[in-house]
């Protein structure tokens, strides 16, 4: 008798295990990210550095006629930049190797208008090299901005300039790396010095620059790099320079978009991109920077935060102190996940492999999934004792596509249920969505995913 019962139990266990292991994962809903795009999304925050002739001439958009001799930082220190950026949680840095004025921060063969004609290190300096090496020493990723528009070059808008520009891309991709991103700015054509012509020139950017070749050059040498801007971009501009991604943010641009193009939010820590002494009192406040973080990283986008290097060649102490405090504030706010030990329950599960408990197992490769005929779902977290929360963080398993269209939150304490009003919108999730709300005491948190493009695939949920 005993053996019969044992046999039956073993059989049942085998059948259950076999059933669990053959539960099929949901089919992807296209588009999906490439491995490189997903790795890039995981960087989340990194820095921009705007530095060049504009810095020394108190300009934002140099005309292309300020003498190279005016580039004269007294005390440049790329290690100070890298150490500062590291201290404020930045994963990498993108340098304006050339801005619209055409002045190159490396000793290029493509134009005379470059750092070798400046007094810096008696013409022996190369800031692209100095920063790329400092990044290696400090464990930061390195990227390059090389403005397509060149207000100095006499042949801008003619075919000769395209060859010059490609020579610059060639030098930058050949001699400095590895690169994690290459930035093609969208400002193109207009008035300028143009070798003394002093006129307005316009071009058709998508056709003029031969962006396809530019992309091949970058990717042939830096296969992991993202291309920002131009018709062959792999990541896209958010559409403003104020520091926020829109409330509804699809990596596929729109709900029915066919290409995966995650968003990058670029914003400066000061009003200008370049350093101006009269902006020393206008560095963004901690509240402003934290709001930017939640509305960029928290809205399914990467944050590219600009630091204008000052006249002496250093990141200004006001900017660095503010950025470090910003980083500490965010780190404190998101330091202790109150759902880590919670009991999780969902109204629909696609079998054991995709059970609700996968959202707080700390493993980004596992996820809770609902059945194919279930494009919504409710998940609840029960805590042993009441906790105070004011942030909820959700991540989809985006390898299978971005799916969630909207969700809403509810809390409960001692069996009393109440809605949680988020300040941030609750449309779309994607790689990451963080919503903020006034602190509430709960012993249960419920998330209703009420609309999705298919079955849910949620890899992570946290609350703080
Ligand atoms: C813009 C440029 O015109 C600004 O000067 C700055 O470089 C910003 C990041 O991109 O398009």
Short mmCIF file of C-alpha atoms and ligand atoms in Angstrom, two decimals:
data_model
loop_
_atom_site.label_atom_id
_atom_site.label_comp_id
_atom_site.label_asym_id
_atom_site.label_seq_id
_atom_site.Cartn_x
_atom_site.Cartn_y
_atom_site.Cartn_z
CA UNK A 1 0.00 0.00 0.00
CA UNK A 2 2.73 2.38 1.10
CA UNK A 3 4.66 1.69 -2.12
CA UNK A 4 1.55 2.30 -4.21
CA UNK A 5 1.05 5.73 -2.64
CA UNK A 6 4.74 6.58 -3.12
CA UNK A 7 4.62 5.48 -6.76
CA UNK A 8 1.56 7.61 -7.40
CA UNK A 9 3.16 10.64 -5.75
CA UNK A 10 6.33 10.24 -7.77
CA UNK A 11 4.26 9.95 -10.94
CA UNK A 12 2.24 13.06 -10.09
CA UNK A 13 5.46 15.00 -9.38
CA UNK A 14 6.93 13.91 -12.73
CA UNK A 15 3.80 14.87 -14.62
CA UNK A 16 3.68 18.26 -12.83
CA UNK A 17 7.36 18.92 -13.56
CA UNK A 18 7.02 17.86 -17.18
CA UNK A 19 3.97 20.09 -17.53
CA UNK A 20 5.73 23.05 -15.91
CA UNK A 21 8.84 22.74 -18.05
CA UNK A 22 6.92 22.53 -21.31
CA UNK A 23 4.85 25.67 -20.63
CA UNK A 24 5.83 27.76 -23.60
CA UNK A 25 7.22 31.25 -23.19
CA UNK A 26 5.09 33.94 -24.83
CA UNK A 27 5.96 34.69 -28.45
CA UNK A 28 7.72 38.04 -28.92
CA UNK A 29 5.60 41.01 -29.89
CA UNK A 30 7.74 42.94 -32.35
CA UNK A 31 9.74 45.06 -32.42
CA UNK A 32 12.23 43.82 -29.84
CA UNK A 33 15.62 45.30 -28.87
CA UNK A 34 18.95 44.05 -30.16
CA UNK A 35 21.28 42.79 -27.43
CA UNK A 36 23.30 46.01 -27.86
CA UNK A 37 20.25 48.24 -27.47
CA UNK A 38 19.21 46.42 -24.33
CA UNK A 39 22.72 46.73 -22.86
CA UNK A 40 22.61 50.47 -23.67
CA UNK A 41 19.24 50.88 -21.94
CA UNK A 42 20.76 49.34 -18.82
CA UNK A 43 23.30 52.22 -18.61
CA UNK A 44 20.40 54.54 -17.64
CA UNK A 45 22.45 57.65 -16.69
CA UNK A 46 25.58 59.10 -18.26
CA UNK A 47 27.10 62.51 -18.84
CA UNK A 48 27.60 64.96 -21.66
CA UNK A 49 30.58 67.30 -21.67
CA UNK A 50 30.33 70.49 -23.72
CA UNK A 51 33.74 72.10 -23.95
CA UNK A 52 35.52 73.94 -26.76
CA UNK A 53 36.11 77.37 -28.27
CA UNK A 54 32.61 78.40 -27.19
CA UNK A 55 33.74 78.02 -23.57
CA UNK A 56 36.44 80.66 -24.00
CA UNK A 57 34.28 83.06 -25.98
CA UNK A 58 31.15 82.90 -23.83
CA UNK A 59 29.13 81.46 -26.72
CA UNK A 60 26.61 78.67 -27.25
CA UNK A 61 26.81 78.49 -31.05
CA UNK A 62 30.16 79.87 -32.24
CA UNK A 63 29.97 81.32 -35.72
CA UNK A 64 33.11 79.50 -36.81
CA UNK A 65 35.39 82.56 -36.77
CA UNK A 66 36.76 82.69 -33.21
CA UNK A 67 40.54 82.16 -33.39
CA UNK A 68 41.93 78.77 -32.32
CA UNK A 69 44.39 80.77 -30.18
CA UNK A 70 41.55 81.60 -27.76
CA UNK A 71 41.34 77.97 -26.64
CA UNK A 72 43.51 78.18 -23.53
CA UNK A 73 42.43 76.20 -20.45
CA UNK A 74 44.82 76.94 -17.58
CA UNK A 75 44.42 73.76 -15.62
CA UNK A 76 42.63 71.07 -17.60
CA UNK A 77 42.17 67.77 -15.79
CA UNK A 78 40.22 64.99 -17.51
CA UNK A 79 40.75 62.79 -14.44
CA UNK A 80 38.85 65.38 -12.40
CA UNK A 81 35.98 65.15 -14.93
CA UNK A 82 35.97 61.36 -14.84
CA UNK A 83 36.24 61.14 -11.02
CA UNK A 84 33.44 63.69 -10.60
CA UNK A 85 31.17 61.86 -13.02
CA UNK A 86 31.89 58.55 -11.36
CA UNK A 87 31.00 60.07 -7.96
CA UNK A 88 27.62 61.11 -9.26
CA UNK A 89 26.71 57.68 -10.58
CA UNK A 90 27.29 58.37 -14.27
CA UNK A 91 28.09 55.22 -16.29
CA UNK A 92 29.87 57.05 -19.09
CA UNK A 93 30.51 60.34 -20.85
CA UNK A 94 29.96 61.76 -24.34
CA UNK A 95 32.36 64.55 -25.36
CA UNK A 96 31.70 67.31 -27.92
CA UNK A 97 34.80 66.50 -29.96
CA UNK A 98 33.54 69.11 -32.46
CA UNK A 99 30.60 71.49 -32.04
CA UNK A 100 28.87 73.54 -34.75
CA UNK A 101 31.73 76.10 -34.81
CA UNK A 102 33.90 73.38 -36.39
CA UNK A 103 36.76 73.53 -33.86
CA UNK A 104 38.18 70.04 -33.24
CA UNK A 105 39.42 69.00 -29.80
CA UNK A 106 41.82 66.49 -31.33
CA UNK A 107 44.75 67.11 -33.72
CA UNK A 108 42.84 66.16 -36.87
CA UNK A 109 44.28 66.13 -40.37
CA UNK A 110 40.89 67.16 -41.75
CA UNK A 111 41.06 70.89 -40.90
CA UNK A 112 43.46 73.51 -39.56
CA UNK A 113 40.78 74.61 -37.13
CA UNK A 114 41.85 72.32 -34.32
CA UNK A 115 43.53 72.09 -30.95
CA UNK A 116 47.05 71.79 -32.42
CA UNK A 117 46.77 75.46 -33.43
CA UNK A 118 45.95 76.52 -29.88
CA UNK A 119 48.32 77.38 -27.01
CA UNK A 120 47.08 74.36 -25.05
CA UNK A 121 50.15 72.17 -24.36
CA UNK A 122 51.92 74.26 -27.03
CA UNK A 123 49.78 72.61 -29.69
CA UNK A 124 50.51 69.07 -28.47
CA UNK A 125 47.21 68.52 -26.65
CA UNK A 126 44.46 66.04 -27.56
CA UNK A 127 41.43 66.24 -25.31
CA UNK A 128 39.61 63.36 -26.99
CA UNK A 129 42.55 61.14 -26.09
CA UNK A 130 42.97 62.56 -22.60
CA UNK A 131 39.32 61.97 -21.75
CA UNK A 132 39.09 58.53 -23.38
CA UNK A 133 42.11 57.42 -21.32
CA UNK A 134 40.72 58.94 -18.11
CA UNK A 135 37.47 57.02 -18.76
CA UNK A 136 39.42 53.76 -18.88
CA UNK A 137 41.17 54.60 -15.61
CA UNK A 138 37.86 55.39 -13.89
CA UNK A 139 35.72 52.63 -15.41
CA UNK A 140 33.49 54.91 -17.51
CA UNK A 141 32.12 54.33 -20.99
CA UNK A 142 33.20 56.83 -23.63
CA UNK A 143 31.18 58.34 -26.48
CA UNK A 144 31.65 61.07 -29.08
CA UNK A 145 29.61 63.99 -30.40
CA UNK A 146 30.94 65.29 -33.72
CA UNK A 147 28.69 67.99 -35.15
CA UNK A 148 27.78 67.44 -38.80
CA UNK A 149 27.14 71.17 -39.20
CA UNK A 150 30.43 73.03 -39.50
CA UNK A 151 30.21 76.83 -39.55
CA UNK A 152 33.94 77.22 -40.09
CA UNK A 153 34.48 75.04 -43.14
CA UNK A 154 34.64 76.83 -46.50
CA UNK A 155 33.20 73.86 -48.34
CA UNK A 156 30.25 73.22 -46.03
CA UNK A 157 27.19 72.42 -48.16
CA UNK A 158 29.44 71.27 -51.04
CA UNK A 159 30.59 67.67 -51.70
CA UNK A 160 34.17 68.36 -50.43
CA UNK A 161 32.94 68.90 -46.90
CA UNK A 162 31.28 65.48 -46.80
CA UNK A 163 34.71 63.91 -47.39
CA UNK A 164 36.15 66.11 -44.62
CA UNK A 165 33.41 65.08 -42.23
CA UNK A 166 33.93 61.40 -42.98
CA UNK A 167 37.66 61.82 -42.38
CA UNK A 168 36.78 63.18 -38.94
CA UNK A 169 34.49 60.22 -38.21
CA UNK A 170 37.22 57.90 -39.44
CA UNK A 171 39.87 59.44 -37.13
CA UNK A 172 37.55 59.49 -34.13
CA UNK A 173 36.40 55.90 -34.54
CA UNK A 174 39.90 54.62 -35.34
CA UNK A 175 41.97 56.27 -32.63
CA UNK A 176 39.79 56.58 -29.55
CA UNK A 177 37.71 53.88 -28.08
CA UNK A 178 35.92 51.71 -27.38
CA UNK A 179 32.92 53.95 -28.05
CA UNK A 180 29.47 53.24 -26.62
CA UNK A 181 27.63 55.97 -28.55
CA UNK A 182 28.18 58.27 -31.51
CA UNK A 183 26.11 61.46 -31.59
CA UNK A 184 24.96 63.14 -34.81
CA UNK A 185 23.41 66.43 -33.80
CA UNK A 186 20.20 67.55 -35.46
CA UNK A 187 21.16 71.25 -35.89
CA UNK A 188 22.20 71.60 -39.52
CA UNK A 189 22.83 74.48 -41.83
CA UNK A 190 22.22 78.19 -41.40
CA UNK A 191 24.46 81.21 -41.26
CA UNK A 192 28.16 80.94 -40.56
CA UNK A 193 31.69 82.07 -41.31
CA UNK A 194 32.33 79.30 -43.88
CA UNK A 195 35.96 80.25 -44.54
CA UNK A 196 35.12 83.95 -44.79
CA UNK A 197 32.07 83.66 -47.06
CA UNK A 198 29.88 84.88 -44.20
CA UNK A 199 26.62 83.60 -45.57
CA UNK A 200 23.68 81.29 -45.00
CA UNK A 201 23.93 77.77 -46.36
CA UNK A 202 21.33 75.06 -46.20
CA UNK A 203 21.50 71.34 -46.88
CA UNK A 204 19.17 68.35 -46.79
CA UNK A 205 20.67 66.48 -43.80
CA UNK A 206 19.27 63.02 -44.59
CA UNK A 207 20.89 63.02 -48.02
CA UNK A 208 23.86 65.38 -47.75
CA UNK A 209 26.06 63.70 -45.11
CA UNK A 210 25.98 60.07 -46.31
CA UNK A 211 24.84 58.88 -42.91
CA UNK A 212 24.68 55.29 -44.07
CA UNK A 213 28.44 55.23 -44.60
CA UNK A 214 28.93 57.01 -41.27
CA UNK A 215 26.96 54.27 -39.53
CA UNK A 216 29.06 51.56 -41.19
CA UNK A 217 32.28 53.29 -40.12
CA UNK A 218 31.13 53.54 -36.51
CA UNK A 219 29.70 50.03 -36.24
CA UNK A 220 32.54 48.31 -38.08
CA UNK A 221 34.89 49.45 -35.29
CA UNK A 222 32.45 49.66 -32.38
CA UNK A 223 29.76 47.04 -32.91
CA UNK A 224 28.17 47.73 -29.52
CA UNK A 225 27.85 51.48 -30.10
CA UNK A 226 24.51 53.22 -30.45
CA UNK A 227 23.96 55.76 -33.21
CA UNK A 228 22.15 58.88 -32.04
CA UNK A 229 20.48 60.99 -34.73
CA UNK A 230 20.31 60.86 -38.51
CA UNK A 231 18.26 58.49 -40.65
CA UNK A 232 20.05 55.33 -39.42
CA UNK A 233 19.81 56.00 -35.70
CA UNK A 234 19.48 53.14 -33.23
CA UNK A 235 18.42 55.40 -30.33
CA UNK A 236 16.31 58.52 -30.59
CA UNK A 237 16.07 62.07 -29.28
CA UNK A 238 13.24 62.60 -26.84
CA UNK A 239 12.09 65.76 -28.63
CA UNK A 240 12.96 68.42 -26.03
CA UNK A 241 16.02 69.61 -24.09
CA UNK A 242 14.20 70.13 -20.80
CA UNK A 243 14.90 66.74 -19.25
CA UNK A 244 11.74 64.73 -19.53
CA UNK A 245 10.40 61.88 -21.58
CA UNK A 246 6.73 62.04 -22.42
CA UNK A 247 4.16 60.40 -20.19
CA UNK A 248 3.49 57.61 -22.69
CA UNK A 249 6.84 56.35 -23.94
CA UNK A 250 7.12 53.39 -26.30
CA UNK A 251 10.56 52.04 -27.23
CA UNK A 252 8.91 51.40 -30.58
CA UNK A 253 8.14 55.16 -30.77
CA UNK A 254 4.38 54.56 -30.95
CA UNK A 255 2.23 51.63 -29.85
CA UNK A 256 2.27 50.22 -33.38
CA UNK A 257 5.79 51.35 -34.30
CA UNK A 258 7.86 48.80 -36.20
CA UNK A 259 11.40 49.71 -35.05
CA UNK A 260 12.92 49.49 -31.58
CA UNK A 261 14.40 52.95 -30.93
CA UNK A 262 14.74 53.66 -27.22
CA UNK A 263 14.71 57.26 -26.02
CA UNK A 264 17.56 59.42 -24.77
CA UNK A 265 16.81 62.55 -22.73
CA UNK A 266 19.54 65.21 -23.04
CA UNK A 267 19.55 68.15 -20.67
CA UNK A 268 22.15 70.47 -19.16
CA UNK A 269 22.75 70.92 -15.44
CA UNK A 270 22.81 74.68 -16.24
CA UNK A 271 20.65 76.67 -18.66
CA UNK A 272 23.39 76.59 -21.35
CA UNK A 273 25.29 73.65 -22.81
CA UNK A 274 28.60 75.54 -22.60
CA UNK A 275 30.02 77.26 -19.51
CA UNK A 276 29.03 80.86 -18.80
CA UNK A 277 30.10 82.48 -15.57
CA UNK A 278 26.78 84.31 -15.30
CA UNK A 279 25.06 80.93 -14.93
CA UNK A 280 26.97 79.94 -11.77
CA UNK A 281 23.89 80.73 -9.71
CA UNK A 282 21.58 78.94 -12.13
CA UNK A 283 22.72 75.35 -11.65
CA UNK A 284 19.65 73.12 -11.38
CA UNK A 285 18.45 72.41 -7.85
CA UNK A 286 18.33 68.95 -6.26
CA UNK A 287 14.54 68.94 -6.67
CA UNK A 288 14.83 69.80 -10.35
CA UNK A 289 17.48 67.14 -10.95
CA UNK A 290 15.49 64.47 -9.09
CA UNK A 291 12.38 65.38 -11.07
CA UNK A 292 14.44 65.03 -14.26
CA UNK A 293 15.61 61.58 -13.14
CA UNK A 294 12.09 60.32 -12.48
CA UNK A 295 10.79 61.78 -15.73
CA UNK A 296 13.61 60.30 -17.81
CA UNK A 297 14.90 57.03 -16.31
CA UNK A 298 11.53 56.63 -14.61
CA UNK A 299 9.77 57.14 -17.94
CA UNK A 300 11.58 54.42 -19.86
CA UNK A 301 14.41 56.61 -21.19
CA UNK A 302 18.14 57.11 -20.66
CA UNK A 303 19.35 60.35 -19.08
CA UNK A 304 22.25 62.21 -20.69
CA UNK A 305 23.09 64.98 -18.21
CA UNK A 306 25.39 67.74 -19.48
CA UNK A 307 28.25 69.28 -17.51
CA UNK A 308 29.71 72.45 -19.08
CA UNK A 309 33.42 72.35 -18.28
CA UNK A 310 34.59 75.76 -16.98
CA UNK A 311 37.30 78.11 -18.28
CA UNK A 312 40.03 76.56 -16.13
CA UNK A 313 39.33 73.14 -17.69
CA UNK A 314 37.49 71.62 -14.72
CA UNK A 315 33.91 70.76 -13.87
CA UNK A 316 32.77 73.67 -11.71
CA UNK A 317 32.56 72.86 -7.95
CA UNK A 318 28.92 74.03 -7.77
CA UNK A 319 27.96 71.58 -10.53
CA UNK A 320 29.89 68.67 -9.09
CA UNK A 321 28.57 69.18 -5.54
CA UNK A 322 25.00 69.43 -6.86
CA UNK A 323 25.34 66.34 -9.03
CA UNK A 324 26.81 64.24 -6.20
CA UNK A 325 23.98 65.31 -3.88
CA UNK A 326 21.46 64.48 -6.61
CA UNK A 327 22.92 61.01 -6.97
CA UNK A 328 22.90 60.43 -3.21
CA UNK A 329 19.28 61.58 -2.95
CA UNK A 330 18.10 59.20 -5.67
CA UNK A 331 20.21 56.35 -4.25
CA UNK A 332 18.65 56.92 -0.80
CA UNK A 333 15.13 57.11 -2.19
CA UNK A 334 15.56 53.82 -4.05
CA UNK A 335 17.77 51.93 -1.61
CA UNK A 336 15.52 49.52 0.26
CA UNK A 337 12.99 47.56 -1.77
CA UNK A 338 10.03 46.97 0.54
CA UNK A 339 8.57 44.28 -1.72
CA UNK A 340 11.64 42.03 -1.57
CA UNK A 341 10.13 39.74 1.09
CA UNK A 342 6.45 40.19 0.18
CA UNK A 343 4.15 37.29 -0.74
CA UNK A 344 3.08 37.69 -4.34
CA UNK A 345 -0.14 36.58 -5.92
CA UNK A 346 -1.54 37.08 -9.42
CA UNK A 347 -4.95 36.38 -10.92
CA UNK A 348 -3.39 34.62 -13.94
CA UNK A 349 -0.11 32.76 -14.40
CA UNK A 350 1.29 30.92 -17.36
CA UNK A 351 2.48 28.05 -15.21
CA UNK A 352 5.25 27.67 -12.66
CA UNK A 353 8.07 29.00 -14.86
CA UNK A 354 6.19 32.28 -15.22
CA UNK A 355 4.66 32.57 -11.78
CA UNK A 356 3.99 35.90 -10.08
CA UNK A 357 6.88 35.36 -7.65
CA UNK A 358 9.33 35.97 -10.52
CA UNK A 359 8.79 39.73 -10.16
CA UNK A 360 10.61 39.89 -6.83
CA UNK A 361 13.18 37.12 -7.17
CA UNK A 362 15.95 39.63 -8.00
CA UNK A 363 16.63 37.92 -11.35
CA UNK A 364 16.07 40.12 -14.44
CA UNK A 365 15.99 37.01 -16.64
CA UNK A 366 12.86 35.55 -15.04
CA UNK A 367 9.41 37.07 -15.41
CA UNK A 368 5.76 36.71 -14.55
CA UNK A 369 3.71 36.02 -17.68
CA UNK A 370 0.00 35.65 -18.21
CA UNK A 371 -1.65 33.31 -20.69
CA UNK A 372 -2.01 34.29 -24.34
CA UNK A 373 -5.70 35.00 -24.01
CA UNK A 374 -5.07 37.21 -20.99
CA UNK A 375 -3.70 40.64 -22.06
CA UNK A 376 -4.14 42.16 -18.58
CA UNK A 377 -3.64 40.97 -15.03
CA UNK A 378 -3.66 41.88 -11.38
CA UNK A 379 -0.73 41.28 -9.08
CA UNK A 380 -0.70 41.82 -5.33
CA UNK A 381 2.02 41.97 -2.70
CA UNK A 382 1.26 41.14 0.94
CA UNK A 383 3.65 42.33 3.62
CA UNK A 384 4.12 40.89 7.12
CA UNK A 385 3.73 44.30 8.67
CA UNK A 386 2.67 47.73 7.38
CA UNK A 387 5.25 49.74 5.42
CA UNK A 388 5.30 53.31 4.13
CA UNK A 389 5.81 53.60 0.38
CA UNK A 390 5.97 56.51 -2.10
CA UNK A 391 7.57 54.95 -5.21
CA UNK A 392 6.75 51.91 -7.34
CA UNK A 393 9.21 50.66 -9.96
CA UNK A 394 8.12 48.26 -12.72
CA UNK A 395 10.13 46.60 -15.50
CA UNK A 396 8.88 44.60 -18.44
CA UNK A 397 10.84 41.69 -19.89
CA UNK A 398 11.43 43.77 -23.02
CA UNK A 399 13.32 41.03 -24.88
CA UNK A 400 9.79 39.94 -25.83
CA UNK A 401 8.69 43.47 -26.73
CA UNK A 402 7.11 46.38 -24.91
CA UNK A 403 3.51 45.47 -24.08
CA UNK A 404 1.80 47.24 -21.20
CA UNK A 405 -0.44 50.12 -22.28
CA UNK A 406 -1.70 51.18 -18.86
CA UNK A 407 -1.92 50.20 -15.22
CA UNK A 408 -3.05 51.64 -11.90
CA UNK A 409 -2.23 51.16 -8.22
CA UNK A 410 -4.19 50.38 -5.12
CA UNK A 411 -3.11 50.03 -1.49
CA UNK A 412 -4.67 48.27 1.47
CA UNK A 413 -4.20 48.52 5.21
CA UNK A 414 -5.98 46.20 7.66
CA UNK A 415 -8.38 45.12 4.93
CA UNK A 416 -9.30 48.70 3.87
CA UNK A 417 -8.59 49.29 0.16
CA UNK A 418 -7.82 52.71 -1.33
CA UNK A 419 -6.57 54.05 -4.68
CA UNK A 420 -2.98 55.35 -4.90
CA UNK A 421 -2.83 58.56 -6.93
CA UNK A 422 0.50 58.69 -8.76
CA UNK A 423 2.08 62.02 -9.82
CA UNK A 424 3.61 60.29 -12.80
CA UNK A 425 1.47 58.91 -15.54
CA UNK A 426 0.71 55.20 -15.54
CA UNK A 427 0.58 54.63 -19.28
CA UNK A 428 3.28 52.29 -20.67
CA UNK A 429 6.10 50.60 -18.75
CA UNK A 430 8.87 49.31 -21.06
CA UNK A 431 12.39 48.76 -19.76
CA UNK A 432 11.60 50.81 -16.62
CA UNK A 433 8.78 52.90 -15.19
CA UNK A 434 8.93 54.55 -11.78
CA UNK A 435 5.86 56.27 -10.38
CA UNK A 436 5.89 58.66 -7.43
CA UNK A 437 3.06 59.37 -5.00
CA UNK A 438 2.54 60.84 -1.54
CA UNK A 439 3.68 58.39 1.16
CA UNK A 440 1.01 55.84 2.09
CA UNK A 441 1.00 53.11 4.71
CA UNK A 442 0.09 49.70 3.32
CA UNK A 443 0.25 46.05 4.20
CA UNK A 444 -0.81 45.18 0.68
CA UNK A 445 -0.07 46.69 -2.72
CA UNK A 446 -2.08 45.82 -5.80
CA UNK A 447 -1.17 46.66 -9.39
CA UNK A 448 -3.82 46.37 -12.07
CA UNK A 449 -2.42 46.07 -15.57
CA UNK A 450 -5.59 46.88 -17.43
CA UNK A 451 -4.40 47.10 -21.04
CA UNK A 452 -1.57 45.38 -22.86
CA UNK A 453 -0.60 44.50 -26.44
CA UNK A 454 -0.56 40.82 -25.45
CA UNK A 455 0.07 38.59 -22.45
CA UNK A 456 1.99 40.38 -19.69
CA UNK A 457 5.73 39.76 -19.24
CA UNK A 458 6.87 41.57 -16.09
CA UNK A 459 10.37 40.90 -14.83
CA UNK A 460 10.64 43.17 -11.82
CA UNK A 461 8.50 45.15 -9.38
CA UNK A 462 9.87 47.13 -6.45
CA UNK A 463 8.49 49.67 -3.98
CA UNK A 464 10.21 52.24 -1.77
C1 LIG B 1 21.77 70.80 -29.89
C2 LIG B 1 22.92 71.75 -30.17
O1 LIG B 1 22.55 72.74 -31.09
C3 LIG B 1 23.31 72.30 -28.83
O2 LIG B 1 24.29 73.30 -28.94
C4 LIG B 1 23.80 71.16 -27.97
O3 LIG B 1 24.98 70.61 -28.49
C5 LIG B 1 22.72 70.08 -27.86
C6 LIG B 1 23.15 68.86 -27.13
O4 LIG B 1 22.26 69.71 -29.14
O5 LIG B 1 21.13 70.38 -31.00
#
